[in-house]
Coordinates of N, CA and C in Angstrom, one line a residue:
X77 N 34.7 -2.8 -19.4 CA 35.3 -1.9 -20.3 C 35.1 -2.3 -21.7
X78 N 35.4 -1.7 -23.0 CA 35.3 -1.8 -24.1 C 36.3 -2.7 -24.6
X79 N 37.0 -3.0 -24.3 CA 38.0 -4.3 -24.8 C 37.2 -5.7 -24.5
X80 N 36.7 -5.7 -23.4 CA 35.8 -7.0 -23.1 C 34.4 -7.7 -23.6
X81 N 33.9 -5.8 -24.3 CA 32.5 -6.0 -24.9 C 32.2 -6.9 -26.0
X82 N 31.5 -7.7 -26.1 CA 31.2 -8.4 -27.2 C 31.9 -10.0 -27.1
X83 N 32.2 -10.2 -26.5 CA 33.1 -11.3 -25.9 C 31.9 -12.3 -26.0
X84 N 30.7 -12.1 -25.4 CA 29.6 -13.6 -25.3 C 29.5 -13.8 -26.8
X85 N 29.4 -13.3 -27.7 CA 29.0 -13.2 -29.0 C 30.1 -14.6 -29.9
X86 N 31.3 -14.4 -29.5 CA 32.3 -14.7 -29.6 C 32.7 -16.0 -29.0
X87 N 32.4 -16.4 -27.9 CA 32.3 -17.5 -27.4 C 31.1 -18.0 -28.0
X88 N 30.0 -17.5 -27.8 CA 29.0 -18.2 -28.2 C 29.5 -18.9 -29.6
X89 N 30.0 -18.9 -30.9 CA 30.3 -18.8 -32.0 C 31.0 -20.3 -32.2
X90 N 31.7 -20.2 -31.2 CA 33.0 -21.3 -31.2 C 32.6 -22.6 -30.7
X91 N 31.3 -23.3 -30.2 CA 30.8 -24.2 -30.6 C 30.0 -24.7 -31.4
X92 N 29.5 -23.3 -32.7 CA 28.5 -23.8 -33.5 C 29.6 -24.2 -34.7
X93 N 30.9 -23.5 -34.7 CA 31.9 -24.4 -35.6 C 31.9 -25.5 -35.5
X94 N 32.6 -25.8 -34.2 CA 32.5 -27.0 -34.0 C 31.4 -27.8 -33.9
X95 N 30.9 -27.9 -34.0 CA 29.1 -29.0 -34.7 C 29.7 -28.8 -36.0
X96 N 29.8 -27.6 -36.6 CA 29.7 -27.6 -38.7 C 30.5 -28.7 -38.5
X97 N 31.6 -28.5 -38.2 CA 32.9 -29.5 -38.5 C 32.7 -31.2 -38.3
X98 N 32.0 -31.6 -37.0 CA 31.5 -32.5 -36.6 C 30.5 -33.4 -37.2
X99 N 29.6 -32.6 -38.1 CA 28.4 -33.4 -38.0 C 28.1 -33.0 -39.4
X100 N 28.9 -31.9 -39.7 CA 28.6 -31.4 -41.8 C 27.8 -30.9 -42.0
X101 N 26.8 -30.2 -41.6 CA 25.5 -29.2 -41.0 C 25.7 -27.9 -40.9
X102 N 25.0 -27.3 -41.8 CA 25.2 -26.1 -41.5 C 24.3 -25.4 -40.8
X103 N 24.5 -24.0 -40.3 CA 23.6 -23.5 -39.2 C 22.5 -23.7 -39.7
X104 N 21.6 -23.4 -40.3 CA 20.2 -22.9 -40.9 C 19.9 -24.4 -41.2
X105 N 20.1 -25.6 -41.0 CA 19.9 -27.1 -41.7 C 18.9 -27.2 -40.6
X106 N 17.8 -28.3 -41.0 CA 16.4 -28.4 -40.4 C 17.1 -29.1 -39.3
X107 N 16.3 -29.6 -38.1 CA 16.8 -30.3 -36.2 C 16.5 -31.4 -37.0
X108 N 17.2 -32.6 -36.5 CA 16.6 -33.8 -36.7 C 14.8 -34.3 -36.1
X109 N 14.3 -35.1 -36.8 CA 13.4 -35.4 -36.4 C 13.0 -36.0 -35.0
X110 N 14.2 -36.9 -34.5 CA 14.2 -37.6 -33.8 C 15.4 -37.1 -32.4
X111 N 15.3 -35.8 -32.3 CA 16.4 -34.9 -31.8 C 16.0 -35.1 -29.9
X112 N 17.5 -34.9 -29.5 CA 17.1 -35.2 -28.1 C 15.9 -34.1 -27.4
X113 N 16.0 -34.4 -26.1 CA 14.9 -33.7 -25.0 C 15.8 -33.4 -23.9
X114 N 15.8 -31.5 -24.3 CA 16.3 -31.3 -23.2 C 15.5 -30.2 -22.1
X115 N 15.7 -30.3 -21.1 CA 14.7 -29.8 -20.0 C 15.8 -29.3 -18.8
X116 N 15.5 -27.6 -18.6 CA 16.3 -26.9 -17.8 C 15.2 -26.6 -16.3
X117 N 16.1 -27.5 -15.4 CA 15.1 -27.0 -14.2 C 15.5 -25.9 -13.0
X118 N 14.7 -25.7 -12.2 CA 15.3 -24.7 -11.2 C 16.2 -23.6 -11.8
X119 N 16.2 -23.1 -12.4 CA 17.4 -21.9 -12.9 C 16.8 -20.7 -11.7
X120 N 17.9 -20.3 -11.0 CA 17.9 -19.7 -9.8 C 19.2 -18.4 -9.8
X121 N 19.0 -17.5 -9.6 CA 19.8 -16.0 -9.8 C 20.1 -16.0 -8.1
X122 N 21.2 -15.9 -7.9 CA 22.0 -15.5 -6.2 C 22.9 -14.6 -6.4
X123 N 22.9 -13.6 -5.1 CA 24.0 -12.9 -5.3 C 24.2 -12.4 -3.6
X124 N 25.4 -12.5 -3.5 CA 26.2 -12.6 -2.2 C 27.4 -11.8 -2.4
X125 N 27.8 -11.0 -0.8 CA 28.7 -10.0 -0.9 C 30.0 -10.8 -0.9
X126 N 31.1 -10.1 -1.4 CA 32.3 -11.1 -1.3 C 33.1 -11.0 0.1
X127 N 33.4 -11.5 0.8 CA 34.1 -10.7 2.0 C 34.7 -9.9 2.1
X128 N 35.6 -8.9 2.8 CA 35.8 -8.0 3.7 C 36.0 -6.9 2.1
X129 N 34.7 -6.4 1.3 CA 34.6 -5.5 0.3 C 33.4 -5.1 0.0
X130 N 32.9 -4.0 -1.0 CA 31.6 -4.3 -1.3 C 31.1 -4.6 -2.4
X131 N 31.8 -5.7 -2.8 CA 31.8 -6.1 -4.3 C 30.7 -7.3 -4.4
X132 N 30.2 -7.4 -4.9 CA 28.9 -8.4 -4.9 C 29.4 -9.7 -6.2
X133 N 29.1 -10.3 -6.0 CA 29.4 -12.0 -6.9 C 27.9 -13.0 -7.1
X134 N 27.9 -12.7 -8.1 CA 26.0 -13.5 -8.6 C 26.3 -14.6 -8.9
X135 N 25.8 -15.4 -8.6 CA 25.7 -16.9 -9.5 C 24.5 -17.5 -9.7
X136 N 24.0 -18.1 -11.1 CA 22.9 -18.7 -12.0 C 23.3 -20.4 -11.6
X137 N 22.4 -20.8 -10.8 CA 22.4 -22.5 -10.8 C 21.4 -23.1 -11.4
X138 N 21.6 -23.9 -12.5 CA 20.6 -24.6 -12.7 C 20.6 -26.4 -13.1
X139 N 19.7 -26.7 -13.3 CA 19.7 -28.3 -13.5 C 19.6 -28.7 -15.0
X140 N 20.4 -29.6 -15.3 CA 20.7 -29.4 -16.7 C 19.9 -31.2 -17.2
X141 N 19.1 -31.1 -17.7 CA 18.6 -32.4 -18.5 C 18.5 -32.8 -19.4
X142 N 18.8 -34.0 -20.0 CA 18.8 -34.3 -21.5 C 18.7 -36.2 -21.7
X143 N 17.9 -36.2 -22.5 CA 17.7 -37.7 -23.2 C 18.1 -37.5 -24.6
X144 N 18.8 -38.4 -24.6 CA 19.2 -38.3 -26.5 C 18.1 -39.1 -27.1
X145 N 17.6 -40.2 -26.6 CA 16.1 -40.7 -27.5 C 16.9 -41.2 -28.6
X146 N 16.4 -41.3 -30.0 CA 17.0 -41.6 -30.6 C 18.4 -41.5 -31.3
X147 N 19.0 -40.2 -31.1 CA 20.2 -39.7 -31.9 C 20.9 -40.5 -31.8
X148 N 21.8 -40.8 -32.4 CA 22.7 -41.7 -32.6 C 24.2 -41.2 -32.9
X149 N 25.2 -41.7 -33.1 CA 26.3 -41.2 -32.7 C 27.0 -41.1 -34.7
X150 N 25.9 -41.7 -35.0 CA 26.2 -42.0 -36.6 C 26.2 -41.0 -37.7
X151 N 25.9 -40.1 -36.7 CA 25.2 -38.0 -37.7 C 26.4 -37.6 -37.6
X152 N 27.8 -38.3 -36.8 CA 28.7 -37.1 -37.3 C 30.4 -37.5 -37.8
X153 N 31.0 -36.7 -38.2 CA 32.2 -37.3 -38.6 C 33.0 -37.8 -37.6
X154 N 33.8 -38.7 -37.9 CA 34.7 -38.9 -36.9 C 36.3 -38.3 -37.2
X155 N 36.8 -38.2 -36.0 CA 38.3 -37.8 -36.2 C 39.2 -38.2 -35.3
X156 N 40.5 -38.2 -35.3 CA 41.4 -38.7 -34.6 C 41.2 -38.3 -33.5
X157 N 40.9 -37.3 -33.2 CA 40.8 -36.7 -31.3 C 39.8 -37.3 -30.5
X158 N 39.0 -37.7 -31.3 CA 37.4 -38.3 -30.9 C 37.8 -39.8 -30.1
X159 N 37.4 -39.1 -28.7 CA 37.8 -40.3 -27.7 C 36.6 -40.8 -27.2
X160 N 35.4 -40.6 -28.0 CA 34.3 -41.3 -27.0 C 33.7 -40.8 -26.0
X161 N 34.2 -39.6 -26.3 CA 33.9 -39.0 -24.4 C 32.7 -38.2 -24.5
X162 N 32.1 -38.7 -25.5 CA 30.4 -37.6 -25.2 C 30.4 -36.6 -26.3
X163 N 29.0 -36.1 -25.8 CA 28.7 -34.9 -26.9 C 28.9 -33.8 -26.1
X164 N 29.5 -32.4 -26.8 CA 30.1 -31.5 -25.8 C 28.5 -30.2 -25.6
X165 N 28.7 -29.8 -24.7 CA 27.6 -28.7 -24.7 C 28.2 -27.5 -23.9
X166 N 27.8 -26.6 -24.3 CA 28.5 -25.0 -23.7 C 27.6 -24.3 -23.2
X167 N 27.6 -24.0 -22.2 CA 26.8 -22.5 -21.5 C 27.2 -21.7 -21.2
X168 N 26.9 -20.5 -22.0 CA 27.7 -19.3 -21.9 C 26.7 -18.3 -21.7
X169 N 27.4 -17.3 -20.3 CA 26.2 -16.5 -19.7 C 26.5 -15.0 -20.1
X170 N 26.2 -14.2 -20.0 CA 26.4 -12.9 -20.8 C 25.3 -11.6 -20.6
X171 N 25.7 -10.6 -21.4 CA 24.4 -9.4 -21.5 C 24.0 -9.1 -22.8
X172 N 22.8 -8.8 -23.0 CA 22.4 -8.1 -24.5 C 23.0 -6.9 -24.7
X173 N 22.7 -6.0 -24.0 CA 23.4 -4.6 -24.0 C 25.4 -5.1 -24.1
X174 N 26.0 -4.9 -25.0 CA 27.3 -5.0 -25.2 C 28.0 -6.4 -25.3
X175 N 27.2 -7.2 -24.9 CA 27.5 -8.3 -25.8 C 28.9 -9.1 -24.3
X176 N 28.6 -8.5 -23.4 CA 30.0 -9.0 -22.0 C 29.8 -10.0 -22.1
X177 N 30.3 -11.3 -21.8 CA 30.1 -12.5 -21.6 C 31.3 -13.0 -19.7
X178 N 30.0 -13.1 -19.1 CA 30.1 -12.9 -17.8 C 30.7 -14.3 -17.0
X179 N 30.4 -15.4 -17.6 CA 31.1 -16.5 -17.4 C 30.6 -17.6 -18.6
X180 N 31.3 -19.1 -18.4 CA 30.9 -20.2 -19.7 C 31.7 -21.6 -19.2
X181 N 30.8 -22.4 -19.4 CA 31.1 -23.6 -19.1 C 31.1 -24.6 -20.1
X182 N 31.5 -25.7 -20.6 CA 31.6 -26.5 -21.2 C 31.7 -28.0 -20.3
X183 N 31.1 -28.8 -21.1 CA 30.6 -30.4 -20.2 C 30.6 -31.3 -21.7
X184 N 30.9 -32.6 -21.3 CA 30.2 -33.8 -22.0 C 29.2 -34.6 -21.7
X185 N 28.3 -34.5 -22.3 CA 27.1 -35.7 -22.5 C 27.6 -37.3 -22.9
X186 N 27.4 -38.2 -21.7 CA 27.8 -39.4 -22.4 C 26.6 -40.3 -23.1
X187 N 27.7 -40.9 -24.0 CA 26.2 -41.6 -25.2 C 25.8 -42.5 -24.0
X188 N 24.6 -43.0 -23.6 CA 24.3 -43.9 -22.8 C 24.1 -44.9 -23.9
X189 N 23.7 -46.3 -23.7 CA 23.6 -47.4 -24.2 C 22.1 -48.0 -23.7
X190 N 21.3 -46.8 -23.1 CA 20.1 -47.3 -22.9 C 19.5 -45.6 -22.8
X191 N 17.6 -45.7 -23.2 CA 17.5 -44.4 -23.0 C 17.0 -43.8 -21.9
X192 N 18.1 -43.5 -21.2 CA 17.9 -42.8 -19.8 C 18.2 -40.9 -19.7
X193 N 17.5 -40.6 -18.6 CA 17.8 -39.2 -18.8 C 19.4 -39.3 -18.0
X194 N 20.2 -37.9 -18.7 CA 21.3 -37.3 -18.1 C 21.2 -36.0 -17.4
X195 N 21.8 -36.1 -15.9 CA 21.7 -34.6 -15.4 C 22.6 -34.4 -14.7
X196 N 22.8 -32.7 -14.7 CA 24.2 -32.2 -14.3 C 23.7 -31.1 -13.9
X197 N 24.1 -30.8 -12.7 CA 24.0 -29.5 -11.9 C 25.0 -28.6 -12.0
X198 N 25.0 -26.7 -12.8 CA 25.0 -26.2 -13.2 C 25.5 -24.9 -12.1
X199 N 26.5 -24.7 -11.8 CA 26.5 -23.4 -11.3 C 27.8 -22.6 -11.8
X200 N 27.3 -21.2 -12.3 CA 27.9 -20.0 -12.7 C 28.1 -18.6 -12.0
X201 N 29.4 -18.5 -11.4 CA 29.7 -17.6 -11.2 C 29.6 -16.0 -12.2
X202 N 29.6 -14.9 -11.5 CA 29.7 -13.8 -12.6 C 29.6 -12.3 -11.6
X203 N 30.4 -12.0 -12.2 CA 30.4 -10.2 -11.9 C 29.2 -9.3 -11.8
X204 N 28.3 -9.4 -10.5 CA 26.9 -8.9 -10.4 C 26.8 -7.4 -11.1
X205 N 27.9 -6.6 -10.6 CA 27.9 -4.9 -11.3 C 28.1 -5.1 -12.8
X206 N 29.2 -5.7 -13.4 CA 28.6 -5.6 -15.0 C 27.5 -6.1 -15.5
X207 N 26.9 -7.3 -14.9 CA 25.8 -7.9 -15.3 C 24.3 -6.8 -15.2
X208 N 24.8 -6.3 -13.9 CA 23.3 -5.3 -13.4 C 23.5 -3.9 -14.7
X209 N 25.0 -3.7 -14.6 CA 25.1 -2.4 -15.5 C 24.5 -2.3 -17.0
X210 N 24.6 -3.7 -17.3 CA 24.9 -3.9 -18.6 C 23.7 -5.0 -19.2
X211 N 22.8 -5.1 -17.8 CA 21.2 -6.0 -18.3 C 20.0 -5.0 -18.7
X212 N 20.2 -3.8 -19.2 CA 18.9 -3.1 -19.6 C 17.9 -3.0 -18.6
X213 N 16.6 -2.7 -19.5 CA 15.9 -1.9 -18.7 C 15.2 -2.8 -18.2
X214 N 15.0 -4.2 -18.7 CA 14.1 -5.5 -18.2 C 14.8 -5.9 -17.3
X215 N 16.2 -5.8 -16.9 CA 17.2 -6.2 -16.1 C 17.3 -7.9 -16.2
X216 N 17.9 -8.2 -17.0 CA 18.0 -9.5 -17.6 C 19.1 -9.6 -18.2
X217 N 19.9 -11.0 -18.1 CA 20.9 -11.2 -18.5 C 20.4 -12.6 -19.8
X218 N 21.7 -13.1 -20.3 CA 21.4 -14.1 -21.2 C 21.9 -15.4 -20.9
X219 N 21.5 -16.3 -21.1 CA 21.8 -17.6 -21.1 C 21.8 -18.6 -22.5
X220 N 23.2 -19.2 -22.9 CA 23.0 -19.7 -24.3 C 23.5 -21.2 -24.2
X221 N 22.7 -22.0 -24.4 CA 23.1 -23.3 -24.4 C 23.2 -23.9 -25.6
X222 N 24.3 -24.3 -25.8 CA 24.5 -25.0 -27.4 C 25.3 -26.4 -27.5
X223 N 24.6 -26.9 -28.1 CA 24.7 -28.3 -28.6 C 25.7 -28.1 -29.3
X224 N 26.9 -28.7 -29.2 CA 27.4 -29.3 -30.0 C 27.6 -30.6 -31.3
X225 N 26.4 -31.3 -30.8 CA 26.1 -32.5 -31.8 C 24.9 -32.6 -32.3
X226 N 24.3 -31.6 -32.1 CA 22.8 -31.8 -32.8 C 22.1 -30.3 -33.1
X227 N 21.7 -30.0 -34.9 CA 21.4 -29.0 -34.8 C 19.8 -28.8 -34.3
X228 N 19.6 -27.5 -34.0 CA 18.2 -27.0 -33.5 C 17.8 -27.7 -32.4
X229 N 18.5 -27.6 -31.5 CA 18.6 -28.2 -29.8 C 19.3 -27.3 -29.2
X230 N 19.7 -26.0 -29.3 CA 20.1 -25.0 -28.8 C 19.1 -23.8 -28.3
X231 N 19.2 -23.6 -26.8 CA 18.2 -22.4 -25.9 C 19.1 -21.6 -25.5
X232 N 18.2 -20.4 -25.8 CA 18.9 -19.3 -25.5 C 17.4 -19.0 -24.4
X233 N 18.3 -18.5 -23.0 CA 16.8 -18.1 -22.5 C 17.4 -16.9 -21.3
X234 N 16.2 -15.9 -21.2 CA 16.6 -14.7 -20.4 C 16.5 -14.9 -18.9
X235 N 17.5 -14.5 -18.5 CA 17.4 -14.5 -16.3 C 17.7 -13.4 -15.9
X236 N 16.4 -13.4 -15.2 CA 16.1 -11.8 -14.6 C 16.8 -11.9 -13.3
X237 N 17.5 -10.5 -13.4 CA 18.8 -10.2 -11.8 C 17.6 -9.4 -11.1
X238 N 16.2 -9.8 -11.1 CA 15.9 -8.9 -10.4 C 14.8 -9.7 -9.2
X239 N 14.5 -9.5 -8.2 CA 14.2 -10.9 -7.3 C 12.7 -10.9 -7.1

């Protein structure tokens, strides 16, 4: 419905504040040179009937990777809430056509102390009929991954509902 449209736009938003706040950067500021490596594997589109209806439920699984390499924990401000607990990252799934935002997850990246890769397996629920309704004519939904601690390390990439 029209009360819900535009919602991914909206989430999407609310962790690029939080970086400005964090790290003093504003959107448009160059990536660091020495910025992590992140690598999205298997991204996989499912969709299964719900039981005793005929309502269908999709879910987007993917493998989530990242080496911070050099970054350092030194690029951003600190504040009383800051418990050490990582760098935060948001994935928020959605449509171009109206802007729905179909599900969203948030996680922390912990600083390791050596440079190893980090991975976290990724699965998202979501409402297959608005997604199908509301993915255009490419039949594609959106996927937005955003950094919260580092600018220009943010993917946005398209997943096709179509098999």
């Amino acid at each position: 419905d029209d009360a819900s449209a535009a919602n991914f736009d909206m989430i999407s938003a609310f962790p690029l504040v939080r970086r400005i706040f964090a790290t003093g950067t504003m959107i448009n500021s160059k990536a660091p040179p020495n910025g992590p490596s992140i690598k999205l594997g298997s991204v996989r589109v499912d969709r299964e009937l719900k039981k005793s209806s005929n309502h269908h439920v999709g879910f987007v699984d993917l493998n989530y990777n990242i080496k911070l390499g050099n970054l350092k924990r030194n690029n951003q401000r600190r504040t009383r809430q800051d418990k050490g607990a990582g760098q935060g990252v948001t994935i928020a799934l959605g449509t171009l056509k109206g802007g729905y935002l179909l599900n969203h997850t948030s996680f922390n990246v912990p600083m390791p102390r050596d440079d190893k890769h980090w991975k976290k397996n990724v699965r998202l629920a979501f409402d297959w009929t608005t997604a199908e309704v509301n993915s255009g004519d490419d039949g594609v939904i959106v996927m937005r991954i955003i950094h919260e601690f580092v600018q220009g390390s943010d993917l946005e990439v398209l997943v096709s509902l179509k098999r």
